[in-house]
mmCIF file of C-alpha atoms in Angstrom:
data_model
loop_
_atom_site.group_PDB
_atom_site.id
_atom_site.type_symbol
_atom_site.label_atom_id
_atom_site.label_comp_id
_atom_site.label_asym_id
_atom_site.label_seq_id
_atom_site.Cartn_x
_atom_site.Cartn_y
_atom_site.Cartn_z
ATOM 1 C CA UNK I 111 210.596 93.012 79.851
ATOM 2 C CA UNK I 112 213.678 91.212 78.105
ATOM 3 C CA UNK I 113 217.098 92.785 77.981
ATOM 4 C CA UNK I 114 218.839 92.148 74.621
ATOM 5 C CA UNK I 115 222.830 93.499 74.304
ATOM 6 C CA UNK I 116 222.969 95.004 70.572
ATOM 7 C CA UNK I 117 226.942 94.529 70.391
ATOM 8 C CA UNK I 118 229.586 96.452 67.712
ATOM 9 C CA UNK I 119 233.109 94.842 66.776
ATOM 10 C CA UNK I 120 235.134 93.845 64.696
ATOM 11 C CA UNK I 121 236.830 90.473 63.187
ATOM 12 C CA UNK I 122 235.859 89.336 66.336
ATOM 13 C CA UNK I 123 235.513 85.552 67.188
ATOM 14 C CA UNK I 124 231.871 86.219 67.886
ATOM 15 C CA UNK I 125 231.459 83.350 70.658
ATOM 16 C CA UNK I 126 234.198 83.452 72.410
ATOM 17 C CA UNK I 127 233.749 87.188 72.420
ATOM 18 C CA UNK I 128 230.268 87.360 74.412
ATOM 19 C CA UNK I 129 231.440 84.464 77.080
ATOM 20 C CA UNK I 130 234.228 86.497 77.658
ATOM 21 C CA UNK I 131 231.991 89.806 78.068
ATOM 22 C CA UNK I 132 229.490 87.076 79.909
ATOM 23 C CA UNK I 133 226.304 87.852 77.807
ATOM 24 C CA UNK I 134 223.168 86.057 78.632
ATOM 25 C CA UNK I 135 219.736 86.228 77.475
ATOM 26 C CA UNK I 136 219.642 87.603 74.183
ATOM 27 C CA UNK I 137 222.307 89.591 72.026
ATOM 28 C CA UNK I 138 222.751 90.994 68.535
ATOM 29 C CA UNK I 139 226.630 91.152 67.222
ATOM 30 C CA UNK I 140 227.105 92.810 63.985
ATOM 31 C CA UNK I 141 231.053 91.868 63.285
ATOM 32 C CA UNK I 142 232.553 93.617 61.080
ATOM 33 C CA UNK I 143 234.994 91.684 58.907
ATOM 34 C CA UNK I 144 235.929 90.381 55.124
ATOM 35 C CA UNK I 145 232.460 88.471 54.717
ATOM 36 C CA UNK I 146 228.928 88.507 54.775
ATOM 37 C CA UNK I 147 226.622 86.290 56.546
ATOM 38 C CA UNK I 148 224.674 85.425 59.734
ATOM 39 C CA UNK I 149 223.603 82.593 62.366
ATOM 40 C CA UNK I 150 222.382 82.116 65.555
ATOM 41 C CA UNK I 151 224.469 80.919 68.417
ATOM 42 C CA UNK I 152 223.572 79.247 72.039
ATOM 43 C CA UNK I 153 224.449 81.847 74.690
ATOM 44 C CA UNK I 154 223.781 81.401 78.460
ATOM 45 C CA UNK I 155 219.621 81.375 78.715
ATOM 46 C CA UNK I 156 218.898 82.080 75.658
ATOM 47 C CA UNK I 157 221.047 83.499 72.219
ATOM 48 C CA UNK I 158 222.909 85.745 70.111
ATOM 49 C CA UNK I 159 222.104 86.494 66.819
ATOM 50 C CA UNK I 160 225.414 87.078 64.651
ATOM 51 C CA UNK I 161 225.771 89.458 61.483
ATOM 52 C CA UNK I 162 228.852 89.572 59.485
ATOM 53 C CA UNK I 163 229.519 92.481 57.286
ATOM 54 C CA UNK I 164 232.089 93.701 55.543
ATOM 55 C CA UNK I 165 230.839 97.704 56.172
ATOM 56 C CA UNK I 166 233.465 99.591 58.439
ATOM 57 C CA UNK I 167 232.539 101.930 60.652
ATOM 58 C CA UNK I 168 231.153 101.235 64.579
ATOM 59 C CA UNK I 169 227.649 103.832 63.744
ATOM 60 C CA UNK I 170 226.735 101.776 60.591
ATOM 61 C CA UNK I 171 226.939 98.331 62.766
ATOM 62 C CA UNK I 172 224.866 100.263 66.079
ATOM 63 C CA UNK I 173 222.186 101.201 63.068
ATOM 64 C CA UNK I 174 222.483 97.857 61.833
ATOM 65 C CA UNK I 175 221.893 96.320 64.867
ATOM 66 C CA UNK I 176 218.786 98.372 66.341
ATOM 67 C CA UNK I 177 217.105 97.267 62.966
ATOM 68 C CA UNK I 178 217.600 93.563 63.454
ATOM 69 C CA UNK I 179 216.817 94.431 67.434
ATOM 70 C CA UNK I 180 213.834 92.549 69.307
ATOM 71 C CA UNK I 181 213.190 93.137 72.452
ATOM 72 C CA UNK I 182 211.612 95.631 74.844
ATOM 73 C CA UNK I 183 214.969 96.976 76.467
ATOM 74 C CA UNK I 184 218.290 97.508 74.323
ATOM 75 C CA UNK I 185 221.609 98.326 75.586
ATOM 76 C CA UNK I 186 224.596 99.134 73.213
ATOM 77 C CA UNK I 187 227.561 96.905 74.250
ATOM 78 C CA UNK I 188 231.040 97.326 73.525
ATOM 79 C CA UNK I 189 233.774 94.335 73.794
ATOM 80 C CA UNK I 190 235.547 96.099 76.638
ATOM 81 C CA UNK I 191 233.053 95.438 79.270
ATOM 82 C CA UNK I 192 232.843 92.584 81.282
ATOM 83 C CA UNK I 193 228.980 91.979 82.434
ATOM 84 C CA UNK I 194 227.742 91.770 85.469
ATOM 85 C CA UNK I 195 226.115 87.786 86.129
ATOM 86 C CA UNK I 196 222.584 89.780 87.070
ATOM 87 C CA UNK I 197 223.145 92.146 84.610
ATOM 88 C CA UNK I 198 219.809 92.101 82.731
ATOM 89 C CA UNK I 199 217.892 91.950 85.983
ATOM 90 C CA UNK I 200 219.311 95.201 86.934
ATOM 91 C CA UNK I 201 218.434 96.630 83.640
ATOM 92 C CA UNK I 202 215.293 95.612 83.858
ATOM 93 C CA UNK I 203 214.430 96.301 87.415
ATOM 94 C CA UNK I 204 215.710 100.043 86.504
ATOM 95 C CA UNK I 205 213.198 100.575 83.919
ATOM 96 C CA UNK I 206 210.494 99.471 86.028
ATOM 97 C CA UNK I 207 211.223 101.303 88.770
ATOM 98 C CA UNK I 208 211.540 104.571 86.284
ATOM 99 C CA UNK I 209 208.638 104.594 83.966
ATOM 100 C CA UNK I 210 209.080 108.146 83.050
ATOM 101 C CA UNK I 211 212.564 107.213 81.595
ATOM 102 C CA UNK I 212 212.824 106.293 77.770
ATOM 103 C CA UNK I 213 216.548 105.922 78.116
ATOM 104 C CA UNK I 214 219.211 105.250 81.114
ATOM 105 C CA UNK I 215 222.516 105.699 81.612
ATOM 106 C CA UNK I 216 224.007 103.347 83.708
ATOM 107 C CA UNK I 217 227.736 103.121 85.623
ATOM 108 C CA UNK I 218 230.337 101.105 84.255
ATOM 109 C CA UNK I 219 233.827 100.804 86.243
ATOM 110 C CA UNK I 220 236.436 101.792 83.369
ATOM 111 C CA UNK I 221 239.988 102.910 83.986
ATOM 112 C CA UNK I 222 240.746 106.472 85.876
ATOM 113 C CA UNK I 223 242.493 107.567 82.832
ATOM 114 C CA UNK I 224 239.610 106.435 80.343
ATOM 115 C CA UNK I 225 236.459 107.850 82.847
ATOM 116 C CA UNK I 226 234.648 110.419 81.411
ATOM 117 C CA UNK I 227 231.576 110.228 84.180
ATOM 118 C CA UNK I 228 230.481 108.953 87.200
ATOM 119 C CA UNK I 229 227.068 108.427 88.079
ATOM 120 C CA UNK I 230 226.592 108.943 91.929
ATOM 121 C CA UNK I 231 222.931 110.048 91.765
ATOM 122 C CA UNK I 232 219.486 109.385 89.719
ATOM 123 C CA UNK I 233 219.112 112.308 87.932
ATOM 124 C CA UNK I 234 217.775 113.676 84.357
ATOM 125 C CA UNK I 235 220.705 114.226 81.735
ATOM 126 C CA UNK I 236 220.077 117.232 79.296
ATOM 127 C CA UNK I 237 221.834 118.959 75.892
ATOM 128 C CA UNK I 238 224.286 120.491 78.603
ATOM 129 C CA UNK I 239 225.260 117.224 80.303
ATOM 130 C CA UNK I 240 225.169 114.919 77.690
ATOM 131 C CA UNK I 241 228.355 115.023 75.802
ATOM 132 C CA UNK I 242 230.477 112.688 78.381
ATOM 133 C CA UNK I 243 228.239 109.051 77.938
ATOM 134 C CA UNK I 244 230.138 106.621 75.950
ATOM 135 C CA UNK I 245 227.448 104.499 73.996
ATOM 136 C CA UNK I 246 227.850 100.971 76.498
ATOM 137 C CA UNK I 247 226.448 103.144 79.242
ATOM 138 C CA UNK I 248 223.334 104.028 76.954
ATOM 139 C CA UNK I 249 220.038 101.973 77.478
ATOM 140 C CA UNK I 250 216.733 102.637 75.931
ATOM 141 C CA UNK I 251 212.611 101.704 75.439
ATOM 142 C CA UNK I 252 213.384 100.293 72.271
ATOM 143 C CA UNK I 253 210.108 100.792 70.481
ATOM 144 C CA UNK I 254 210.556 104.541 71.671
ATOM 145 C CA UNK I 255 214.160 104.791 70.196
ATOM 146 C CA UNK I 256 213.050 103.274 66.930
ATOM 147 C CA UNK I 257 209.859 105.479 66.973
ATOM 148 C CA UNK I 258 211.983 108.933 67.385
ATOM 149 C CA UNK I 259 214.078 108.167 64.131
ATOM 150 C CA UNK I 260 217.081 109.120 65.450
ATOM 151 C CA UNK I 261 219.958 106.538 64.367
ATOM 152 C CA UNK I 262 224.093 106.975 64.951
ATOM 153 C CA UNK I 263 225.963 109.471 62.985
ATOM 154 C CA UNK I 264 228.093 107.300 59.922
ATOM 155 C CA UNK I 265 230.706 109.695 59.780
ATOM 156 C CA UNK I 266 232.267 109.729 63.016
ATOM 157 C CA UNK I 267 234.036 106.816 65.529
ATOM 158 C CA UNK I 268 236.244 103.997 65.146
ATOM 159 C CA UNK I 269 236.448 103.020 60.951
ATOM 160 C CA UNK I 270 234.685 106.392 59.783
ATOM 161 C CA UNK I 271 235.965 109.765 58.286
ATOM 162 C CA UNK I 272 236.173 111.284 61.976
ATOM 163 C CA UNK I 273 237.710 110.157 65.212
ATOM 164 C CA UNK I 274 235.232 109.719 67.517
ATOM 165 C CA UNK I 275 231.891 111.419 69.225
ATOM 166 C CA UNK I 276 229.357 109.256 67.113
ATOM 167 C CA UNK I 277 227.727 108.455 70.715
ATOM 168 C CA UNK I 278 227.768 112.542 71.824
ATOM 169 C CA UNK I 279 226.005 113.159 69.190
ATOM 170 C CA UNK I 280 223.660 110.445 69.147
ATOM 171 C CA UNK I 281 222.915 110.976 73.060
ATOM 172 C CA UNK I 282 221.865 114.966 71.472
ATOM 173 C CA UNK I 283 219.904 113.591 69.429
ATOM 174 C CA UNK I 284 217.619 111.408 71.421
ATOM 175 C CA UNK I 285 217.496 114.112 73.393
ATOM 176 C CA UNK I 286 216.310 116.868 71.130
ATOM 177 C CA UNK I 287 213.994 113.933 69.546
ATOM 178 C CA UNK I 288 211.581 114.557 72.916
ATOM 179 C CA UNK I 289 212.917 110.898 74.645
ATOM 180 C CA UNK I 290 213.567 111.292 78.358
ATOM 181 C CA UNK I 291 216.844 110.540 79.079
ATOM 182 C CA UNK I 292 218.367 109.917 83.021
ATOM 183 C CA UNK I 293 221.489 108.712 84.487
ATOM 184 C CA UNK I 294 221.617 106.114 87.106
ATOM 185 C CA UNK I 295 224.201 105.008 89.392
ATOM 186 C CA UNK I 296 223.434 101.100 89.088
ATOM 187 C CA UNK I 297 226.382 99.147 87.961
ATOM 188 C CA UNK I 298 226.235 96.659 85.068
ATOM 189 C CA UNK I 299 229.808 95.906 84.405
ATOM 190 C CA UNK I 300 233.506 96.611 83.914
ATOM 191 C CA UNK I 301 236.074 97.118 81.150
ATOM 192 C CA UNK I 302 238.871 94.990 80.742
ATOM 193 C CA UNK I 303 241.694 97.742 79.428
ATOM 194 C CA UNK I 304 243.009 97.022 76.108
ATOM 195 C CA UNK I 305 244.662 99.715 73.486
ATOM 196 C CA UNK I 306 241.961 102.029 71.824
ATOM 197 C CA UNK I 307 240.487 101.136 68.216
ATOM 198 C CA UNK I 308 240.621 104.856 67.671
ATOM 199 C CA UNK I 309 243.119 106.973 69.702
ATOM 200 C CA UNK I 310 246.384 106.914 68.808
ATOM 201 C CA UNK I 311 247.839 110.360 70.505
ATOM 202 C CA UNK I 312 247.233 114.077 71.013
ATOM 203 C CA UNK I 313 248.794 114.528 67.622
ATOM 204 C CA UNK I 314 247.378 117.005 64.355
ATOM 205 C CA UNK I 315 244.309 114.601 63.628
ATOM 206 C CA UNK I 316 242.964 114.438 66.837
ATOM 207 C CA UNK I 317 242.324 118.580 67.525
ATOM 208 C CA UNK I 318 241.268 118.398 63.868
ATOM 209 C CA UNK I 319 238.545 115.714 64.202
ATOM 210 C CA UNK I 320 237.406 117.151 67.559
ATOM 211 C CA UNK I 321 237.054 120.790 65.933
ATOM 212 C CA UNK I 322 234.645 118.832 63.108
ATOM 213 C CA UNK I 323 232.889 117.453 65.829
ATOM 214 C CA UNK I 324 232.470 120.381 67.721
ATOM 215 C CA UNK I 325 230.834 121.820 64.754
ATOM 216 C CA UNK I 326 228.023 119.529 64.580
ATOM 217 C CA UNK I 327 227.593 119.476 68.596
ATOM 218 C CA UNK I 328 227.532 123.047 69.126
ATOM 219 C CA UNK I 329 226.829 125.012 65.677
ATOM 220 C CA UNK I 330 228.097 128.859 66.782
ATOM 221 C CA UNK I 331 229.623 128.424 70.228
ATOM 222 C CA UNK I 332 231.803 125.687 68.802
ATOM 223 C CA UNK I 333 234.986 127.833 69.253
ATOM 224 C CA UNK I 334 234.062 128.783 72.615
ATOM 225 C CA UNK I 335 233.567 124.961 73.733
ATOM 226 C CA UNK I 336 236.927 124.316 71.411
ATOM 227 C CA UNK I 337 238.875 126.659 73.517
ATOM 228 C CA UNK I 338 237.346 125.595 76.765
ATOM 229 C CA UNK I 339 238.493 121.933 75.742
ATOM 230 C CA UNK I 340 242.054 122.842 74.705
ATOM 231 C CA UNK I 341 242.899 125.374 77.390
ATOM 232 C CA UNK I 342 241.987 123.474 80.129
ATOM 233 C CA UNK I 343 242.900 120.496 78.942
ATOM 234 C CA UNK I 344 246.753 121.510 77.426
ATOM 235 C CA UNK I 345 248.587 120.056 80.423
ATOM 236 C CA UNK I 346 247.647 116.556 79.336
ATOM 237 C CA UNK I 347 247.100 117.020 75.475
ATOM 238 C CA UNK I 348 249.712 119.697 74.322
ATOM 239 C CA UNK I 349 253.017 118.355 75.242
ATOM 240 C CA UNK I 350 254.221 117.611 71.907
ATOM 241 C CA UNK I 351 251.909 120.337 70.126
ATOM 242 C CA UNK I 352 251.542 123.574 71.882
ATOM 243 C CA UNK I 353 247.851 124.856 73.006
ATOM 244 C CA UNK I 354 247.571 127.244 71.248
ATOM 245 C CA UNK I 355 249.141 125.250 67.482
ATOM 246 C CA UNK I 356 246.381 122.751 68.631
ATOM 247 C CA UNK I 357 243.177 125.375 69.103
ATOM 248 C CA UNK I 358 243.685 126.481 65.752
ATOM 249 C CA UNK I 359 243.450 122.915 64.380
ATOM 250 C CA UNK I 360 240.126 122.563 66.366
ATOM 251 C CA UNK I 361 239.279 125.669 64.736
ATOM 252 C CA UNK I 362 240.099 124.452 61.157
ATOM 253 C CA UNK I 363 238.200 121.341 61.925
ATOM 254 C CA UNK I 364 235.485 123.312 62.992
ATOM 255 C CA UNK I 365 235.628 125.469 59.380
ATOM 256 C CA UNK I 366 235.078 121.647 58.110
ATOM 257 C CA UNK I 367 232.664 120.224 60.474
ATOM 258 C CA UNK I 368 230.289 123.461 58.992
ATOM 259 C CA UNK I 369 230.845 122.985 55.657
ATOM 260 C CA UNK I 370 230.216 119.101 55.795
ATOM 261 C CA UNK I 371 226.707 120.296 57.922
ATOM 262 C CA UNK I 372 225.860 122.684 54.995
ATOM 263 C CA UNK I 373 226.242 119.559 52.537
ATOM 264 C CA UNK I 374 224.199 117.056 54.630
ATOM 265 C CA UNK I 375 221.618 120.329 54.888
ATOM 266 C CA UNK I 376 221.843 120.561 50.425
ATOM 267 C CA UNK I 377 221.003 117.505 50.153
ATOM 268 C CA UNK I 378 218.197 116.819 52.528
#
């Protein structure tokens, strides 16, 4: 059961990027820069297969790299983690210990300020627990990931239309695809901090793209979850913008994030 690191970035020195995130084994790296192209290159025990593109947009390069994808076990990588040396033995030894589990979610020690979950227990993760993974916890039974069809959203995360959430909604996906999903508390690694691809402040865009996200995770309670998010969270996010300026941009994002559904739904 080999462990193979499908890994997203961009203009990237591809192998001085995965020894410095300490990749063994096996690895695909679709880097996203201003050529196209691909090779092979020696990685500790085994290697990484390299694909340049000049597509933007961190969902087309996860698709990308699931279809070039070999082996039984995948994990989605991202260039902020640091591996752990026995990381594909834990990985491994997870999935074998959990044959009920299509796809785990494993713990990854990130800055206080950037953690969004913590995985104390083994336990099964659901459409109401879902929306806090970031993709580089998310492992998976290839053959059943590729078999349920479900692929990352192109229109959301870092170099798309829409902020970010391309992993939420990827996570609901598998999920409502019939894959059984659980979280795990096993450690694989930890991120080095560096300044966000994506975030650049609580300002106009941000409510906005969250509202259009909103849309497509929770169809009509989306305002309910919008104000939920905003209220609670003003404190921290509404210092320059006040809460209530900034619900009404999730709102209008929202008002988008349906209409863009009712497109995609047209032309299906």
């Amino acid at each position: 059961m080999a462990v193979e690191v499908l890994l997203s970035c961009l203009n990237q020195n591809v192998p001085e990027l995965v020894e410095k995130m300490g990749l063994t084994g096996a690895a695909v790296a679709v880097n996203q820069c201003d050529r196209e192209g691909s090779e092979e290159i020696n990685i500790l025990g085994g290697s990484a297969r390299v694909f340049d593109s000049m597509e933007r947009g961190v969902g087309r390069s996860r698709n990308l790299a699931l279809s070039k994808a070999r082996e039984e076990i995948c994990i989605f990588g991202d260039e902020d983690i640091v591996y752990r040396k026995d990381y594909a033995s834990l990985i491994e030894a997870e999935f074998l210990k959990h044959p009920e589990a299509d796809g785990l979610l494993f713990q990854a020690e990130v800055d206080p300020l950037r953690k969004t979950y913590q995985n104390d227990t083994f336990g099964p993760v659901g459409l109401l627990n879902c929306g806090r993974y970031p993709a580089y916890s998310m492992a998976f039974r290839r053959q059943k990931l590729c078999d349920s069809g479900v692929r990352f959203s192109t229109l959301f995360g870092g170099g798309a239309r829409y902020s970010n959430g391309e992993d939420s909604l990827f996570l609901r996906d598998v999920i409502k695809a019939g894959l059984k999903i659980y979280k795990t508390p096993v450690c694989i690694g930890e991120e080095i901090p560096r300044p966000s691809t994506w975030f650049t402040g609580y300002h106009e865009k941000f409510f906005f793209d969250r509202g259009v996200l909103y849309a497509f995770l929770y169809g009509h309670a989306a305002p309910l979850w919008a104000f939920r998010f905003v209220f609670t969270k003003r404190k921290l996010m509404c210092r320059d913008i006040p809460w209530w300026s900034a619900f009404r941009l999730v709102l209008k994002g929202i008002g988008e994030g349906r209409r863009v559904k009712r497109e995609e739904s047209d032309e299906a």
